[in-house]
Short mmCIF file of C-alpha atoms in Angstrom, two decimals:
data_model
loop_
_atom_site.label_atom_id
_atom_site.label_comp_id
_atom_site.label_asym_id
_atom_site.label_seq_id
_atom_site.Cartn_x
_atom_site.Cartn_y
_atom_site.Cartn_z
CA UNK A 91 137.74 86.23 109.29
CA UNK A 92 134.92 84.80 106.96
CA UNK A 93 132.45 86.79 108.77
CA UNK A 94 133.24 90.44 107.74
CA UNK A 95 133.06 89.36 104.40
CA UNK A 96 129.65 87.73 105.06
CA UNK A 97 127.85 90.82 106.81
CA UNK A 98 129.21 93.00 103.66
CA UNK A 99 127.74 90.88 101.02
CA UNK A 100 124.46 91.50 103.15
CA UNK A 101 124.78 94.95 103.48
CA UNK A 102 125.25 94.95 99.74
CA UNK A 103 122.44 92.85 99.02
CA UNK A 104 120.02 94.80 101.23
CA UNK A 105 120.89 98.12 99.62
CA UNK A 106 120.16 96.68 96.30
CA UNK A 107 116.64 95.92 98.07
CA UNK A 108 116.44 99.41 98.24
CA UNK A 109 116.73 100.44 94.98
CA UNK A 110 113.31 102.47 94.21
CA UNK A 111 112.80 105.99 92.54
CA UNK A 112 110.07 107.95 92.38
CA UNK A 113 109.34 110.47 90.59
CA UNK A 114 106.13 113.03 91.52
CA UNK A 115 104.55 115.48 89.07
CA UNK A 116 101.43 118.14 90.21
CA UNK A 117 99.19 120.47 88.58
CA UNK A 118 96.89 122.51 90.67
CA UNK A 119 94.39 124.31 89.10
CA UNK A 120 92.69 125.97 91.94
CA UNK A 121 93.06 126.41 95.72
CA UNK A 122 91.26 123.66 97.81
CA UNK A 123 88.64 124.42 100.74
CA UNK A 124 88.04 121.46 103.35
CA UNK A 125 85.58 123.24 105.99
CA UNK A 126 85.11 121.34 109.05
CA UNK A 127 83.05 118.37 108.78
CA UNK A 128 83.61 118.05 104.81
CA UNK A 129 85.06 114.34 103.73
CA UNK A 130 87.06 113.36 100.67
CA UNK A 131 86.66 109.82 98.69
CA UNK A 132 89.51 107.87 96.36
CA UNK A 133 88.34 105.97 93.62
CA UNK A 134 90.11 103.08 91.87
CA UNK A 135 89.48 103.36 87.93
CA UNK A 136 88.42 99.84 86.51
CA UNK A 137 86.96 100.72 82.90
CA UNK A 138 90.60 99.54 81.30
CA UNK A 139 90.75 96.28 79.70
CA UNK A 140 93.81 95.80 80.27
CA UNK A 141 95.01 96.41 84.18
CA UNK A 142 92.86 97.83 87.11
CA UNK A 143 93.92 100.18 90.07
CA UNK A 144 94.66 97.82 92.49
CA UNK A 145 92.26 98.81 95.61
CA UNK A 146 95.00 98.03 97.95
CA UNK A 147 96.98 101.10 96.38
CA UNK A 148 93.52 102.89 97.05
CA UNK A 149 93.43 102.13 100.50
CA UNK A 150 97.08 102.64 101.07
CA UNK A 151 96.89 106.69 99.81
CA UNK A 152 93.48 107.40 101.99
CA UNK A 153 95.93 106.33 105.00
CA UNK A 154 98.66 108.14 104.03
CA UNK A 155 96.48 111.35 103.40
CA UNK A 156 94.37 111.16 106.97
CA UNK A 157 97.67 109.89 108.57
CA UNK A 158 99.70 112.52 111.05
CA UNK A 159 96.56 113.62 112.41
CA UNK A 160 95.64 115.79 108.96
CA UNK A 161 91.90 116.30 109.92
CA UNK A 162 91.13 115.08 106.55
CA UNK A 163 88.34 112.41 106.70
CA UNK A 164 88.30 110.19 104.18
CA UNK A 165 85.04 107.78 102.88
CA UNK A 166 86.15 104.51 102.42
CA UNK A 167 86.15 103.45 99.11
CA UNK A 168 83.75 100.24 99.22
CA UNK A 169 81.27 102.21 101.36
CA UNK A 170 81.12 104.83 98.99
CA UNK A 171 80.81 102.67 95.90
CA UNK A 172 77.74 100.42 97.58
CA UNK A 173 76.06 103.55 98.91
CA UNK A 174 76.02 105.18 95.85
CA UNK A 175 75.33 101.43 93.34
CA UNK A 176 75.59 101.10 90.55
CA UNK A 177 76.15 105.34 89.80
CA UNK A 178 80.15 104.44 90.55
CA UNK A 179 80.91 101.22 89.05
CA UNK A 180 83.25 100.75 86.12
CA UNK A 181 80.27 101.06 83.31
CA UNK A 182 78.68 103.93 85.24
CA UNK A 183 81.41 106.11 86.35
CA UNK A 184 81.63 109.60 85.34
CA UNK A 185 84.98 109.93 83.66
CA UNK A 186 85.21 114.47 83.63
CA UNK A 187 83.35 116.55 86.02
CA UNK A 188 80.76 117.15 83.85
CA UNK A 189 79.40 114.01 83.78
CA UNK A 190 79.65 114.23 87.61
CA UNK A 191 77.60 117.25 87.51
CA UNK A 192 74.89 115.49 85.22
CA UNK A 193 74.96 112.86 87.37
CA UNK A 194 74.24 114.90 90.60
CA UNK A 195 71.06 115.99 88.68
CA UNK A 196 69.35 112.59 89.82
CA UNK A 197 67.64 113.65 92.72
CA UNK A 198 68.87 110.47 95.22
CA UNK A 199 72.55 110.41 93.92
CA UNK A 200 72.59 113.85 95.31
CA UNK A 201 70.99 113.28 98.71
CA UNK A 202 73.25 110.18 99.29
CA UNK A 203 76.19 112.34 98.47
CA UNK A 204 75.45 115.06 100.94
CA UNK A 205 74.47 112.85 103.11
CA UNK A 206 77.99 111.74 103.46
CA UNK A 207 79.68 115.02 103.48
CA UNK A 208 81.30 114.65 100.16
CA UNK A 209 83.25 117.94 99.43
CA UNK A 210 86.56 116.53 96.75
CA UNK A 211 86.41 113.52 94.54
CA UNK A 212 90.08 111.76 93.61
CA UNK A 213 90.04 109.66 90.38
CA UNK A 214 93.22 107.40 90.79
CA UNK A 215 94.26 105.57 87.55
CA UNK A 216 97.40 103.06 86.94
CA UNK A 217 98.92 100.20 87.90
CA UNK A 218 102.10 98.04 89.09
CA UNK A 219 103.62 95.73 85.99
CA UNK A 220 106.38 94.02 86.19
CA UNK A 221 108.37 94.93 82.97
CA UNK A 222 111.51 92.36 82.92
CA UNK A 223 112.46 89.66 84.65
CA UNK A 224 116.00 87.35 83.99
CA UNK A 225 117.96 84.71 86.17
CA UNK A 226 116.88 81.51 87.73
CA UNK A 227 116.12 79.64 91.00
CA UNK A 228 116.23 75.89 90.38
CA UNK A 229 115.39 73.86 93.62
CA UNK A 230 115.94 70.31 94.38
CA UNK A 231 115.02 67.66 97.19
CA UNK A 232 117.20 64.53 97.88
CA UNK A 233 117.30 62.23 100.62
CA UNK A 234 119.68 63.86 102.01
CA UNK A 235 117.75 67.41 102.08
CA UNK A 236 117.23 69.69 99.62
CA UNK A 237 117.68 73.68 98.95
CA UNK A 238 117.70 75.89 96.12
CA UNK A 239 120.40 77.82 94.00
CA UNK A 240 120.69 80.38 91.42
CA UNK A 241 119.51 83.97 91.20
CA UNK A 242 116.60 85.86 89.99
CA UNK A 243 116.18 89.71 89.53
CA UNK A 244 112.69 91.13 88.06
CA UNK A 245 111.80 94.99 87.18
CA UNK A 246 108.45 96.39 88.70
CA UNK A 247 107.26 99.79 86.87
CA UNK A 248 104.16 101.83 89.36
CA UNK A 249 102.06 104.27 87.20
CA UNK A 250 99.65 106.34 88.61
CA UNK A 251 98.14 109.59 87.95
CA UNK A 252 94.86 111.29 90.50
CA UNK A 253 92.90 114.07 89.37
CA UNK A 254 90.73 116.03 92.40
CA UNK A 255 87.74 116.87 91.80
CA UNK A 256 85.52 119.31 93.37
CA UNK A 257 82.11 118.51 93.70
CA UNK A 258 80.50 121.39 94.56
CA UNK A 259 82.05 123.56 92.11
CA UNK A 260 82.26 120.06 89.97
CA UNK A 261 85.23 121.02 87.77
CA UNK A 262 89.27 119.95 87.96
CA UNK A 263 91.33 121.00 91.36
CA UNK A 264 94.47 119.32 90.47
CA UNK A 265 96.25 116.06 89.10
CA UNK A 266 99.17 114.29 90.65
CA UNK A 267 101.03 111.64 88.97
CA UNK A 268 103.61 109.06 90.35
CA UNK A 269 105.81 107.41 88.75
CA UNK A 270 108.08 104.58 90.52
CA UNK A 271 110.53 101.95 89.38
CA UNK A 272 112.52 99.52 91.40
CA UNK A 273 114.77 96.26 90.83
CA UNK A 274 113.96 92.68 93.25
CA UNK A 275 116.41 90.60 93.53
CA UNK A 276 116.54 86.92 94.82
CA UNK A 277 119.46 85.26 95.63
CA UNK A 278 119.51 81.70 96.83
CA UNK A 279 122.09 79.85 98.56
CA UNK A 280 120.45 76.58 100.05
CA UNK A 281 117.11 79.20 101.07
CA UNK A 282 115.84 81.90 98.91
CA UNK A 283 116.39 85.08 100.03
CA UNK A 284 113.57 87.81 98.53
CA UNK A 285 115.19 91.16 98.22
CA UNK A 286 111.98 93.29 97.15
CA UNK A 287 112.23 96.57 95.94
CA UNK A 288 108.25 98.18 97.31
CA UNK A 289 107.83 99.69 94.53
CA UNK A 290 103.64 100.42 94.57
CA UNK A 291 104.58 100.98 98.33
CA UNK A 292 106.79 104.10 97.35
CA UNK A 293 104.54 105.03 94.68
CA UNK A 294 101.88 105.12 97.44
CA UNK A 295 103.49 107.13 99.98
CA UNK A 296 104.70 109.72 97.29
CA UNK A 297 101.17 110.39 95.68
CA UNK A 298 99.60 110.61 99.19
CA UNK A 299 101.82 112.76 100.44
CA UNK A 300 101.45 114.97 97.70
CA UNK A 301 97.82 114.87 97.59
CA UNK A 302 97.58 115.74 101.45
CA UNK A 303 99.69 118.80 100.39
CA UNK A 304 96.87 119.96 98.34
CA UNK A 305 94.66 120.00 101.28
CA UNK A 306 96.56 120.84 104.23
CA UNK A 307 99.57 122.95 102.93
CA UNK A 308 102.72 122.54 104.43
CA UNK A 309 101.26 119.26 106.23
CA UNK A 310 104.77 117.27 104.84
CA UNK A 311 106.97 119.55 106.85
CA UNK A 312 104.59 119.50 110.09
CA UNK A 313 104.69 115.97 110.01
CA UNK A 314 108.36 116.07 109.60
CA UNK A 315 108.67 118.10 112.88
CA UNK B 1207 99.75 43.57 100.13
CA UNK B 1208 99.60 44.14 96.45
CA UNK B 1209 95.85 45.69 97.32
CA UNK B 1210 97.19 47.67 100.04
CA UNK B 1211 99.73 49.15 97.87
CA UNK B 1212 97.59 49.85 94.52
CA UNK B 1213 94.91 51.55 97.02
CA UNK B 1214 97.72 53.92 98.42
CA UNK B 1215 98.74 54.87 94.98
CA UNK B 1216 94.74 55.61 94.35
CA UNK B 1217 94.75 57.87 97.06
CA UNK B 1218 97.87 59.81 96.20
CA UNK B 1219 96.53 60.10 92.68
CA UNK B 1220 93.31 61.70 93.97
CA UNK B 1221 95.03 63.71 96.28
CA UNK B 1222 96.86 65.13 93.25
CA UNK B 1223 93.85 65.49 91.33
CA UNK B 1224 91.89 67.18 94.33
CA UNK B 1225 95.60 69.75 94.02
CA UNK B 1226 94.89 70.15 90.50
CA UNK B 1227 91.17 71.16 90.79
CA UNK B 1228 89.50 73.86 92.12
CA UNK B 1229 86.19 74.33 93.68
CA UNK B 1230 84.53 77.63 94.59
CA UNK B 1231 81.23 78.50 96.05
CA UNK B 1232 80.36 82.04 95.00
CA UNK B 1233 79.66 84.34 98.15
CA UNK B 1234 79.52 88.18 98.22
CA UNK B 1235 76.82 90.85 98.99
CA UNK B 1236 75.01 92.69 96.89
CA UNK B 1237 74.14 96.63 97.66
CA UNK B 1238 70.67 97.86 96.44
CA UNK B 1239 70.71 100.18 93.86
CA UNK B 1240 69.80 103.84 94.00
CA UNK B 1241 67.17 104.31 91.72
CA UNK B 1242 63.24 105.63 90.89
CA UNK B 1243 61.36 102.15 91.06
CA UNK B 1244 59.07 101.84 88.27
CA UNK B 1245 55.29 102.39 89.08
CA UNK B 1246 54.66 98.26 88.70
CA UNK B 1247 53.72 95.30 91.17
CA UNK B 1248 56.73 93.15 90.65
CA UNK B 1249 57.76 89.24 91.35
CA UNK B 1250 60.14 87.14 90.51
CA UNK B 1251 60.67 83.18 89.28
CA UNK B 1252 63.78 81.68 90.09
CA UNK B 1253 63.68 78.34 88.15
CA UNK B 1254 65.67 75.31 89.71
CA UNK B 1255 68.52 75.60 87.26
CA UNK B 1256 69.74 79.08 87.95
CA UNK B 1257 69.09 78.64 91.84
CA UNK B 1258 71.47 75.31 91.36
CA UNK B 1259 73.92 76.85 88.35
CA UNK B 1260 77.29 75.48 89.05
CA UNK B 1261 79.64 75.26 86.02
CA UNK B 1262 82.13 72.76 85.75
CA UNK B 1263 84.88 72.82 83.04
CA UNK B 1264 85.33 69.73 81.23
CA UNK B 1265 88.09 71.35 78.41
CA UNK B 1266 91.25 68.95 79.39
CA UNK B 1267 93.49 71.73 78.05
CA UNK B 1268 92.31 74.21 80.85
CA UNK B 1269 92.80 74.04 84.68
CA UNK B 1270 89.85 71.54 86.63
CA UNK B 1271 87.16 74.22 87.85
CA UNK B 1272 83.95 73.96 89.74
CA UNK B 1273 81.96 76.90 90.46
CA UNK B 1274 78.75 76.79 92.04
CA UNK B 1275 76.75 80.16 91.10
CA UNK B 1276 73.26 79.35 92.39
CA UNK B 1277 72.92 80.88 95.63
CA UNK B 1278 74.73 84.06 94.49
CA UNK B 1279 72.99 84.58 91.74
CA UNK B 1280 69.58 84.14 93.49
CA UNK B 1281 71.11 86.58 96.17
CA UNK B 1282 71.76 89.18 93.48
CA UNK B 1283 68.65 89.05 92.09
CA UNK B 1284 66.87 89.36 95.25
CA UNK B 1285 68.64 92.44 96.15
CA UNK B 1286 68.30 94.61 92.70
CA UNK B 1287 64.78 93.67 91.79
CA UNK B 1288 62.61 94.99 94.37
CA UNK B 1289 64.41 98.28 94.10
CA UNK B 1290 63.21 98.12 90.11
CA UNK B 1291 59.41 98.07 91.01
CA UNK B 1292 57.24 100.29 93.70
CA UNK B 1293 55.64 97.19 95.03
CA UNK B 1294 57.40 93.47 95.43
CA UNK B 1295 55.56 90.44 95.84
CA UNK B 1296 59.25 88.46 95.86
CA UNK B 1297 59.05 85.20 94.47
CA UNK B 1298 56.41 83.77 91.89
CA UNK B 1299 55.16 80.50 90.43
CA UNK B 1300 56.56 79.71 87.21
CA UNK B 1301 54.52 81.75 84.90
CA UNK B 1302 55.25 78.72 82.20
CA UNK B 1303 53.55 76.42 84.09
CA UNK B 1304 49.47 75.18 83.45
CA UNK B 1305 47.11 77.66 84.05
CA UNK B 1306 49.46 80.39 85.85
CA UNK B 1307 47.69 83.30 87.54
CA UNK B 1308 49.15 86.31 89.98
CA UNK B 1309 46.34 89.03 90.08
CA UNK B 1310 47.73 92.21 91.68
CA UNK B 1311 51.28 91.92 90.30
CA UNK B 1312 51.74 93.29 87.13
CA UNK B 1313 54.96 91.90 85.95
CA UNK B 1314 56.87 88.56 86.50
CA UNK B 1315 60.72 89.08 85.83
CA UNK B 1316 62.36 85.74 85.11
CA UNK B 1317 66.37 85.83 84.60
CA UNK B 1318 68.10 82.67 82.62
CA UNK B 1319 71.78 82.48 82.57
CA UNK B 1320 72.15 81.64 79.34
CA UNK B 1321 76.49 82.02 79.28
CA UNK B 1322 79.18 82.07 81.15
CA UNK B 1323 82.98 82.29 80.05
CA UNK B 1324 86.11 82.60 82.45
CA UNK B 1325 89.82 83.45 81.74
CA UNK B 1326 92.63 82.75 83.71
CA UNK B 1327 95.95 85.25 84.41
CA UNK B 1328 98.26 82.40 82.73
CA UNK B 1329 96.07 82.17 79.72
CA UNK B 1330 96.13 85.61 79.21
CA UNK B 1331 99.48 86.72 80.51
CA UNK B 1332 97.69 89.16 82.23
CA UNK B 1333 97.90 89.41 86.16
CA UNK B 1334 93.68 89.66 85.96
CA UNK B 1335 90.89 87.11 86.41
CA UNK B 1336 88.08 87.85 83.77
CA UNK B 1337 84.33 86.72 84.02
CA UNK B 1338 81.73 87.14 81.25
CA UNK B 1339 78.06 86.00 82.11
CA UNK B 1340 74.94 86.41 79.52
CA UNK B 1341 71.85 86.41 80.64
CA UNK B 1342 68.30 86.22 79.36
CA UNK B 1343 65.67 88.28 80.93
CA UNK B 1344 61.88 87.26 79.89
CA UNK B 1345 59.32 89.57 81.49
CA UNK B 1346 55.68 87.87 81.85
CA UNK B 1347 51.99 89.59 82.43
CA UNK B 1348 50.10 87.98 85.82
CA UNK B 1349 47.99 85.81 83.18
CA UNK B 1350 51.61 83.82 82.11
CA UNK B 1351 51.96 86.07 78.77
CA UNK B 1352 55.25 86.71 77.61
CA UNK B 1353 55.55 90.24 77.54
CA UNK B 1354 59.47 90.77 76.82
CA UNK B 1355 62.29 88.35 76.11
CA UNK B 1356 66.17 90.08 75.40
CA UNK B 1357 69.77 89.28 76.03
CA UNK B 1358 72.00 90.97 78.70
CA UNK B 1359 75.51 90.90 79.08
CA UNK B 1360 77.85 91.34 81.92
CA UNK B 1361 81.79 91.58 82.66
CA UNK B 1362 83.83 91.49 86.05
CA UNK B 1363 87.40 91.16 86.09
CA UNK B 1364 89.93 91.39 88.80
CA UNK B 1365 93.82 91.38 89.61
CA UNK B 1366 95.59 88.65 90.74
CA UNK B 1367 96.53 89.76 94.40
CA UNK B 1368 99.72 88.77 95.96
CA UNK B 1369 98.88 86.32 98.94
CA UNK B 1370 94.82 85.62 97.32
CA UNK B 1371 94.05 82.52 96.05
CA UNK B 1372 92.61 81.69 92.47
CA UNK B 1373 89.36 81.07 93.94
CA UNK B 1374 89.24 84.04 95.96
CA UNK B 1375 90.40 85.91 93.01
CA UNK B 1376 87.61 83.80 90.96
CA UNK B 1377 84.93 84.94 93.41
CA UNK B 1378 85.48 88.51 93.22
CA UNK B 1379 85.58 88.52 89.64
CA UNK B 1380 82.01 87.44 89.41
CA UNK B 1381 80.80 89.89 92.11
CA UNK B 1382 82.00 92.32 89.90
CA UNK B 1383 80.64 90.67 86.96
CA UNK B 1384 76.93 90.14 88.91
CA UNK B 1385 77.29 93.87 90.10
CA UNK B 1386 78.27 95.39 86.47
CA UNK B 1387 74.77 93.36 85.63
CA UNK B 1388 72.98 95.26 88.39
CA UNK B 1389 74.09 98.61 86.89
CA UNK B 1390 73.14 97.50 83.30
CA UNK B 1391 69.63 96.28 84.60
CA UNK B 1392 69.70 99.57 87.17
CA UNK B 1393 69.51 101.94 83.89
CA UNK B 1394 68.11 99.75 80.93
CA UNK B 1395 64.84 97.82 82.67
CA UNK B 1396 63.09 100.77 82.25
CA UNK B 1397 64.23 101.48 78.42
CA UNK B 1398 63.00 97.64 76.98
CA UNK B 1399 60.70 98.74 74.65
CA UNK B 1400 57.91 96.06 74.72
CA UNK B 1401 57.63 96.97 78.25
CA UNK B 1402 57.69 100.60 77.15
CA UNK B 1403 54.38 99.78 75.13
CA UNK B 1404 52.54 98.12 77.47
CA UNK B 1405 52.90 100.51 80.28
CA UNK B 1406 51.75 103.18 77.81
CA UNK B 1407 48.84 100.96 76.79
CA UNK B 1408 48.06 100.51 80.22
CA UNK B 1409 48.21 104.05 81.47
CA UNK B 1410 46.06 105.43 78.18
CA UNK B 1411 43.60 102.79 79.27
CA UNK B 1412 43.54 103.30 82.58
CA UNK B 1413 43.20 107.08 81.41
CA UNK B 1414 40.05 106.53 79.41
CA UNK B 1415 38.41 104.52 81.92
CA UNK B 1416 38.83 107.57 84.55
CA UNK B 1417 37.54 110.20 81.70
CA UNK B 1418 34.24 107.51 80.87
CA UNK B 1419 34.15 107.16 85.10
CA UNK B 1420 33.74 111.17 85.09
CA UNK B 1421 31.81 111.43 82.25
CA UNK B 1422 29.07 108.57 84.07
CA UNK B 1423 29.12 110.43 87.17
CA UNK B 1424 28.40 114.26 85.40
CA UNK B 1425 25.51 112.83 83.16
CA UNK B 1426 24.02 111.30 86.34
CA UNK B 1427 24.11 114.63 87.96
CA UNK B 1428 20.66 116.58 87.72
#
């Protein structure tokens, strides 16, 4: 009779886990034009003093924008950046389009650059804090075994916001922000168990699905099918 | 038995101290940069104390750290400089030492760390590793004359991944650090002024000596 009881404290617990929102905001200037052959790159801004994109974010919104079979190729971030040293690093890095265009003015940055197809620049800027934590987790070992109690719940806050850039025309396309937040939760009983709420991992999915939609319209719902 | 037991505790307390430390061996790889080299014969001394940097912290307040720079550095150096200058004769003599000569090369970069700082996520409260190096660059003429001598900063930071290590965290912090000095050097080595001066000198001279050539050879002409 104990077990009912059981599987709905789990259920419980593992819809807690589940606990993200996300909230997506977009502002498209112009339309975009990917001809065939033309790639896009993501870039991680570093110049704060106080966080940095994380690159795994970077590479987790390049999947989901080539995912579903988009067509949309995109440079990998490290290849681009060592290509194209030191024009890209966090010192160097054009921060509007106009510095992008000045920059294109040096005679090798451009040849590099059209030598990998570049056709749309994305700036992505923000991180994942953790904003609040409370509860505790003591654990203890004795002869005869050990285990932990207690519980633990933490906050984590995602904040990101991409602008496109096109570098032909080099001006603003659009900008995309996501916004996520999301509750973890660890309950222990004897073993810790880590109910995580994936927050960047939402935040992710929800500005690279966007940002596909500015390439290949309608590419949410064909997925979808 | 009294031994055997006092040795035991020895090795458990080095074990723990061993936990406590950490040692790192910088590795990473360093792109060339994409730049218009300088019209200069360039080389390079490496002097046995940056080639064998390591820095060990001996602040008891701050977590045990050994990190052995050397090889990276010398890797990083190797990879930017050539790219500075049209020609590269790679590495040079000390041009401090007796008598010092190169003829052909024209300039004889020699970097110096001169400072290097770390902070740690816990004593920041930040979730990022932070990395400050200072270098000093000294540029010498083939004869062993100092021709420049200025101060060069650098910073490299990085977040504390989930499932990454504080070395491998460490490491990547001073890639980026060594890199940020790469762009720095990329876009400044041609600005130092003394260096300015002399190629100007150099050129002007080089300039009259053509002119007097051409003036030789039309007086000799019936």
């Amino acid at each position: 009779m104990k077990h009912p009881s059981y599987l709905l404290a789990s259920l419980c617990l593992l819809s807690l886990s589940a606990c993200t929102s996300v909230t997506i905001d977009e502002y498209q200037r112009a339309e975009t034009n990917l001809a065939s052959g033309d790639r896009i790159v993501l870039l991680g801004r570093r110049h704060s003093p106080d966080y940095e994109t994380e690159p795994d974010l970077i590479n987790c919104v390049g999947k989901v924008i080539s995912a579903n079979q988009s067509g949309i190729s995109v440079i990998p971030e490290k290849q681009f950046v060592d290509e194209l040293y030191p024009w890209f690093e966090p010192r160097m890095a054009p921060m509007r389009p106009k510095r992008l265009a000045h920059l294109v003015k040096k005679p090798q940055v451009r040849e590099k650059i059209e030598e990998l197809k570049l056709r749309y620049v994305i700036w992505i800027d923000g991180s994942t804090q953790q904003t609040g934590s409370a509860g505790s987790v003591g654990c203890a070992v004795g002869p005869g075994g050990g285990g932990c109690f207690g519980f633990g719940t933490w906050d984590d806050k995602s904040d990101y916001e991409a602008e496109v850039w096109d570098y032909q025309k080099q001006d603003l396309v659009a900008k995309v922000s996501a916004d996520a937040k999301g509750t973890s939760y660890m309950p222990a009983l004897v073993v810790p168990i880590p109910l995580l709420a994936r927050v960047q991992s939402n935040a992710c999915k929800g500005l690279g699905a966007q940002l596909r939609e500015i390439f290949v319209p309608d590419s949410s719902a064909n997925a979808g099918a | 038995m009294r031994k055997q037991y006092s040795r035991s505790l020895l090795m458990l307390g080095s074990l723990i101290l061993a936990a406590c430390s950490s040692q790192l061996t910088v590795k990473g790889q360093f792109p060339s940069p994409l730049t218009t080299a300088m019209p200069l014969h360039g080389a390079a001394y490496y002097s046995p104390e940056l080639t064998s940097h390591s820095y060990v912290e001996d602040d008891k307040d701050r977590a045990k750290w050994n990190i052995q720079t050397g090889v990276a550095q010398q890797e990083f150096f190797e990879s930017l400089l050539p790219s500075l200058f049209q020609q590269w004769a790679g590495q040079s003599p000390d041009p401090e030492s007796e008598a010092f000569k190169l003829p052909g090369v024209d300039i004889i970069v020699k970097p110096t760390l001169s400072d290097f700082q770390y902070s740690l996520p816990r004593e920041t409260r930040s979730k990022i590793f932070e990395v400050w190096i200072k270098y000093n660059m000294q540029l010498y003429q083939n004869d062993g004359q100092l021709l420049a001598d200025w101060f060069i900063t650098a910073y490299g930071k990085t977040p504390s991944g989930f499932m990454q290590s504080d070395e491998a965290a460490m490491n990547e912090a001073i890639i980026v650090a060594l890199r940020d000095l790469g762009a720095n050097l990329t876009v400044n080595f041609s600005r130092v002024p003394e260096l300015q001066d002399w190629m100007g000198k150099r050129d002007s001279s080089i300039h009259q000596q053509q002119a007097a050539d051409r003036g030789g050879v039309q007086n000799e002409t019936p």
